[in-house]
């Protein structure tokens, strides 16, 4: 039975750790009415030299882009849709 | 009275493969973020592990070989009959239903690696919505498959099959009741 107990405990810990870490990136709690216009937001990024592959509005209330920044670095960026600040930036 | 109390079921390659894949599936579904390097490398590692396992399916030990667990109507009928009788042969390896699950999981890992690779390596597909959806659905299906697998193991071990399954996948050996 010792084997079973070890297995049970390790699976439980893994499952708990999994649930605990499962959170989406949250960018703002402001209502949609306070957000910047999505098209203008993208145009502003393009003017700054970004190339946008894909633009998304995430479940965590972010404007998210996949594409390339002005230095041609491949990036995935989560923006606060209210003030336009970068909440999370991942380079690939 | 020197009869062996256990028999070898799974060779070390099968066991290491099984737990490697299990750990990666758990980690990449629950712990790592898609887009993180670690997620990508775990995914490629899982793909490599499946390739190695497929190769081992031709040259490995008795129960590791694909030839040991063919899928056929006759074998499924036989398996169901054994379950009805609550007695699986003590030396059995993969059953035909388990074999279906194995191939399904291999296919899903392959699909996940392909869609993940295309997303990360082909610039024009970076952020592609369809790829992300297929990747996500495949991941959900794989996780669902893993849950069904775990449930089936316990049902088989304690209710229908009455045959040790968990221990052999850890130690390689199944204890025989006499």
Coordinates of N, CA and C in Angstrom, one line a residue, chain A:
Chain A
X1 N 0.8 -1.2 0.0 CA 0.0 0.0 0.0 C 0.9 1.3 0.0
X2 N 2.1 1.1 0.4 CA 3.0 2.3 0.5 C 3.1 3.0 -0.8
X3 N 3.3 2.1 -1.9 CA 3.4 2.6 -3.2 C 2.2 3.5 -3.7
X4 N 1.0 2.9 -3.3 CA -0.2 3.6 -3.7 C -0.3 5.0 -3.0
X5 N 0.1 5.0 -1.7 CA 0.0 6.2 -1.0 C 1.0 7.3 -1.6
X6 N 2.2 6.8 -1.9 CA 3.2 7.8 -2.5 C 2.6 8.3 -3.8
X7 N 2.1 7.5 -4.6 CA 1.5 7.9 -5.9 C 0.4 8.9 -5.7
X8 N -0.5 8.5 -4.8 CA -1.7 9.4 -4.5 C -1.2 10.7 -4.1
X9 N -0.3 10.8 -3.2 CA 0.2 12.1 -2.6 C 0.8 12.9 -3.7
X10 N 1.7 12.3 -4.5 CA 2.4 13.0 -5.5 C 1.4 13.6 -6.6
X11 N 0.5 12.8 -7.0 CA -0.5 13.2 -8.0 C -1.3 14.4 -7.4
X12 N -1.7 14.2 -6.2 CA -2.5 15.3 -5.5 C -1.8 16.6 -5.5
X13 N -0.5 16.5 -5.1 CA 0.3 17.7 -5.0 C 0.5 18.4 -6.4
X14 N 0.7 17.5 -7.4 CA 0.8 18.1 -8.8 C -0.4 18.7 -9.2
X15 N -1.6 18.1 -8.9 CA -2.9 18.7 -9.3 C -3.1 20.0 -8.6
X16 N -2.8 20.1 -7.3 CA -3.0 21.3 -6.5 C -2.1 22.4 -7.1
X17 N -0.8 22.1 -7.3 CA 0.1 23.0 -7.9 C -0.4 23.6 -9.2
X18 N -1.0 22.6 -10.0 CA -1.5 23.0 -11.3 C -2.6 24.0 -11.1
X19 N -3.6 23.7 -10.3 CA -4.7 24.6 -10.1 C -4.3 26.0 -9.6
X20 N -3.3 26.0 -8.7 CA -2.8 27.2 -8.1 C -2.2 28.1 -9.2
X21 N -1.5 27.5 -10.1 CA -0.8 28.3 -11.1 C -1.6 28.7 -12.3
X22 N -2.8 28.1 -12.3 CA -3.7 28.4 -13.5 C -4.4 29.7 -13.4
X23 N -3.7 30.8 -13.8 CA -4.4 32.1 -13.8 C -4.0 32.8 -15.1
X24 N -5.0 33.5 -15.7 CA -4.8 34.2 -16.9 C -4.2 35.6 -16.6
X25 N -3.5 36.1 -17.5 CA -2.9 37.5 -17.4 C -4.0 38.5 -17.4
X26 N -4.1 39.3 -16.3 CA -5.2 40.2 -16.1 C -4.6 41.6 -16.4
X27 N -5.2 42.4 -17.2 CA -4.6 43.7 -17.6 C -5.4 44.9 -17.0
X28 N -6.7 44.8 -16.8 CA -7.4 45.9 -16.3 C -8.7 45.4 -15.7
X29 N -9.3 46.2 -14.8 CA -10.6 45.9 -14.3 C -11.6 47.0 -14.7
X30 N -11.1 47.9 -15.5 CA -12.0 49.0 -16.0 C -13.0 48.4 -17.0
X31 N -14.2 49.1 -17.0 CA -15.2 48.6 -18.0 C -14.8 48.9 -19.4
X32 N -15.4 48.2 -20.4 CA -15.0 48.4 -21.8 C -15.1 49.8 -22.3
X33 N -16.0 50.6 -21.7 CA -16.2 52.0 -22.1 C -15.0 52.8 -21.9
X34 N -14.2 52.4 -20.9 CA -13.0 53.2 -20.6 C -11.8 52.8 -21.5
X35 N -11.9 51.7 -22.3 CA -10.8 51.2 -23.1 C -10.6 52.1 -24.3
X36 N -9.3 52.1 -24.7 CA -9.0 52.8 -26.0 C -9.7 52.0 -27.2
X37 N -9.9 52.8 -28.2 CA -10.5 52.2 -29.4 C -9.5 51.2 -30.0
X38 N -9.9 50.0 -30.3 CA -9.1 48.9 -30.7 C -8.3 49.2 -32.0
X39 N -9.0 49.8 -33.0 CA -8.4 50.1 -34.3 C -7.3 51.2 -34.1
X40 N -7.7 52.2 -33.4 CA -6.7 53.3 -33.1 C -5.5 52.8 -32.4
X41 N -5.8 51.9 -31.4 CA -4.7 51.3 -30.6 C -3.7 50.6 -31.5
X42 N -4.2 49.8 -32.5 CA -3.3 49.0 -33.4 C -2.6 50.0 -34.3
X43 N -3.3 51.0 -34.8 CA -2.7 51.9 -35.7 C -1.5 52.7 -35.0
X44 N -1.7 53.0 -33.8 CA -0.7 53.6 -33.0 C 0.6 52.7 -32.9
X45 N 0.4 51.4 -32.7 CA 1.5 50.5 -32.6 C 2.2 50.4 -34.0
X46 N 1.4 50.4 -35.0 CA 2.0 50.3 -36.4 C 2.8 51.5 -36.6
X47 N 2.3 52.7 -36.2 CA 3.1 53.9 -36.4 C 4.4 53.9 -35.6
X48 N 4.4 53.1 -34.5 CA 5.6 53.0 -33.7 C 6.6 52.0 -34.3
X49 N 6.2 51.3 -35.4 CA 7.1 50.4 -36.1 C 6.8 48.9 -35.8
X50 N 5.7 48.7 -35.1 CA 5.3 47.3 -34.9 C 4.7 46.7 -36.2
X51 N 4.9 45.4 -36.4 CA 4.2 44.6 -37.4 C 3.3 43.7 -36.6
X52 N 2.0 43.8 -36.9 CA 1.0 42.9 -36.1 C 0.5 41.8 -36.9
X53 N 0.8 40.6 -36.4 CA 0.3 39.4 -37.1 C -1.1 39.1 -36.7
X54 N -1.4 39.3 -35.4 CA -2.7 38.9 -34.9 C -2.9 39.8 -33.7
X55 N -4.2 40.3 -33.6 CA -4.6 41.2 -32.5 C -5.8 40.5 -31.8
X56 N -5.7 40.4 -30.5 CA -6.8 39.7 -29.8 C -7.2 40.5 -28.6
X57 N -8.4 40.3 -28.2 CA -8.9 40.8 -26.9 C -9.0 39.5 -26.0
X58 N -8.2 39.5 -24.9 CA -8.1 38.3 -24.1 C -9.2 38.2 -23.1
X59 N -9.4 37.0 -22.5 CA -10.3 36.8 -21.4 C -9.9 37.6 -20.1
X60 N -8.6 38.0 -20.1 CA -8.1 38.7 -18.9 C -8.2 40.2 -19.2
X61 N -9.0 40.7 -20.1 CA -9.2 42.1 -20.4 C -7.9 42.7 -20.9
X62 N -7.2 42.1 -21.8 CA -6.0 42.7 -22.4 C -6.2 42.9 -23.9
X63 N -5.5 43.8 -24.4 CA -5.2 43.8 -25.9 C -3.9 43.0 -26.1
X64 N -4.0 42.0 -26.9 CA -2.8 41.2 -27.1 C -2.4 41.2 -28.5
X65 N -1.1 41.3 -28.8 CA -0.7 41.2 -30.2 C 0.4 40.1 -30.3
X66 N 0.4 39.5 -31.5 CA 1.5 38.6 -31.9 C 2.1 39.3 -33.1
X67 N 3.4 39.4 -33.1 CA 4.0 40.1 -34.3 C 5.5 40.4 -34.0
X68 N 5.9 41.6 -34.5 CA 7.3 42.0 -34.4 C 7.3 43.4 -34.0
X69 N 8.3 43.7 -33.1 CA 8.4 45.1 -32.6 C 9.3 45.9 -33.6
X70 N 9.6 47.2 -33.3 CA 10.3 48.0 -34.2 C 11.7 47.5 -34.4
X71 N 12.3 46.7 -33.5 CA 13.6 46.1 -33.7 C 13.5 44.8 -34.4
X72 N 12.3 44.4 -34.9 CA 12.1 43.2 -35.6 C 12.2 42.0 -34.7
X73 N 12.0 42.1 -33.4 CA 12.0 41.0 -32.5 C 10.6 40.4 -32.5
X74 N 10.6 39.1 -32.5 CA 9.3 38.4 -32.5 C 8.7 38.5 -31.1
X75 N 7.5 39.1 -31.0 CA 7.0 39.3 -29.6 C 5.5 39.0 -29.5
X76 N 5.2 38.6 -28.3 CA 3.8 38.5 -27.9 C 3.6 39.4 -26.7
X77 N 2.7 40.4 -26.9 CA 2.6 41.4 -25.8 C 1.2 41.6 -25.4
X78 N 1.0 41.7 -24.1 CA -0.3 42.0 -23.4 C -0.2 43.4 -23.0
X79 N -1.2 44.2 -23.5 CA -1.3 45.6 -23.2 C -2.5 45.9 -22.3
X80 N -2.3 46.8 -21.4 CA -3.5 47.4 -20.7 C -4.3 48.2 -21.7
X81 N -5.5 47.9 -21.9 CA -6.3 48.5 -23.0 C -6.7 50.0 -22.6
X82 N -6.5 50.3 -21.3 CA -6.9 51.7 -20.9 C -5.8 52.7 -21.0
X83 N -4.6 52.3 -20.4 CA -3.5 53.3 -20.6 C -2.4 52.9 -21.6
X84 N -2.6 51.7 -22.2 CA -1.7 51.2 -23.2 C -0.4 50.7 -22.7
X85 N -0.2 50.6 -21.4 CA 1.1 50.1 -20.9 C 1.2 48.6 -21.1
X86 N 2.5 48.1 -21.2 CA 2.8 46.7 -21.4 C 2.7 45.9 -20.1
X87 N 1.8 44.9 -20.0 CA 1.6 44.1 -18.8 C 2.5 42.9 -18.9
X88 N 2.6 42.3 -20.0 CA 3.5 41.1 -20.1 C 4.0 41.1 -21.6
X89 N 5.3 40.8 -21.7 CA 6.0 40.7 -23.0 C 6.8 39.4 -23.1
X90 N 6.5 38.7 -24.1 CA 7.3 37.4 -24.3 C 7.9 37.5 -25.7
X91 N 9.2 37.2 -25.6 CA 10.0 37.2 -26.9 C 10.1 35.7 -27.3
X92 N 10.1 35.5 -28.6 CA 10.3 34.2 -29.2 C 11.5 34.1 -30.0

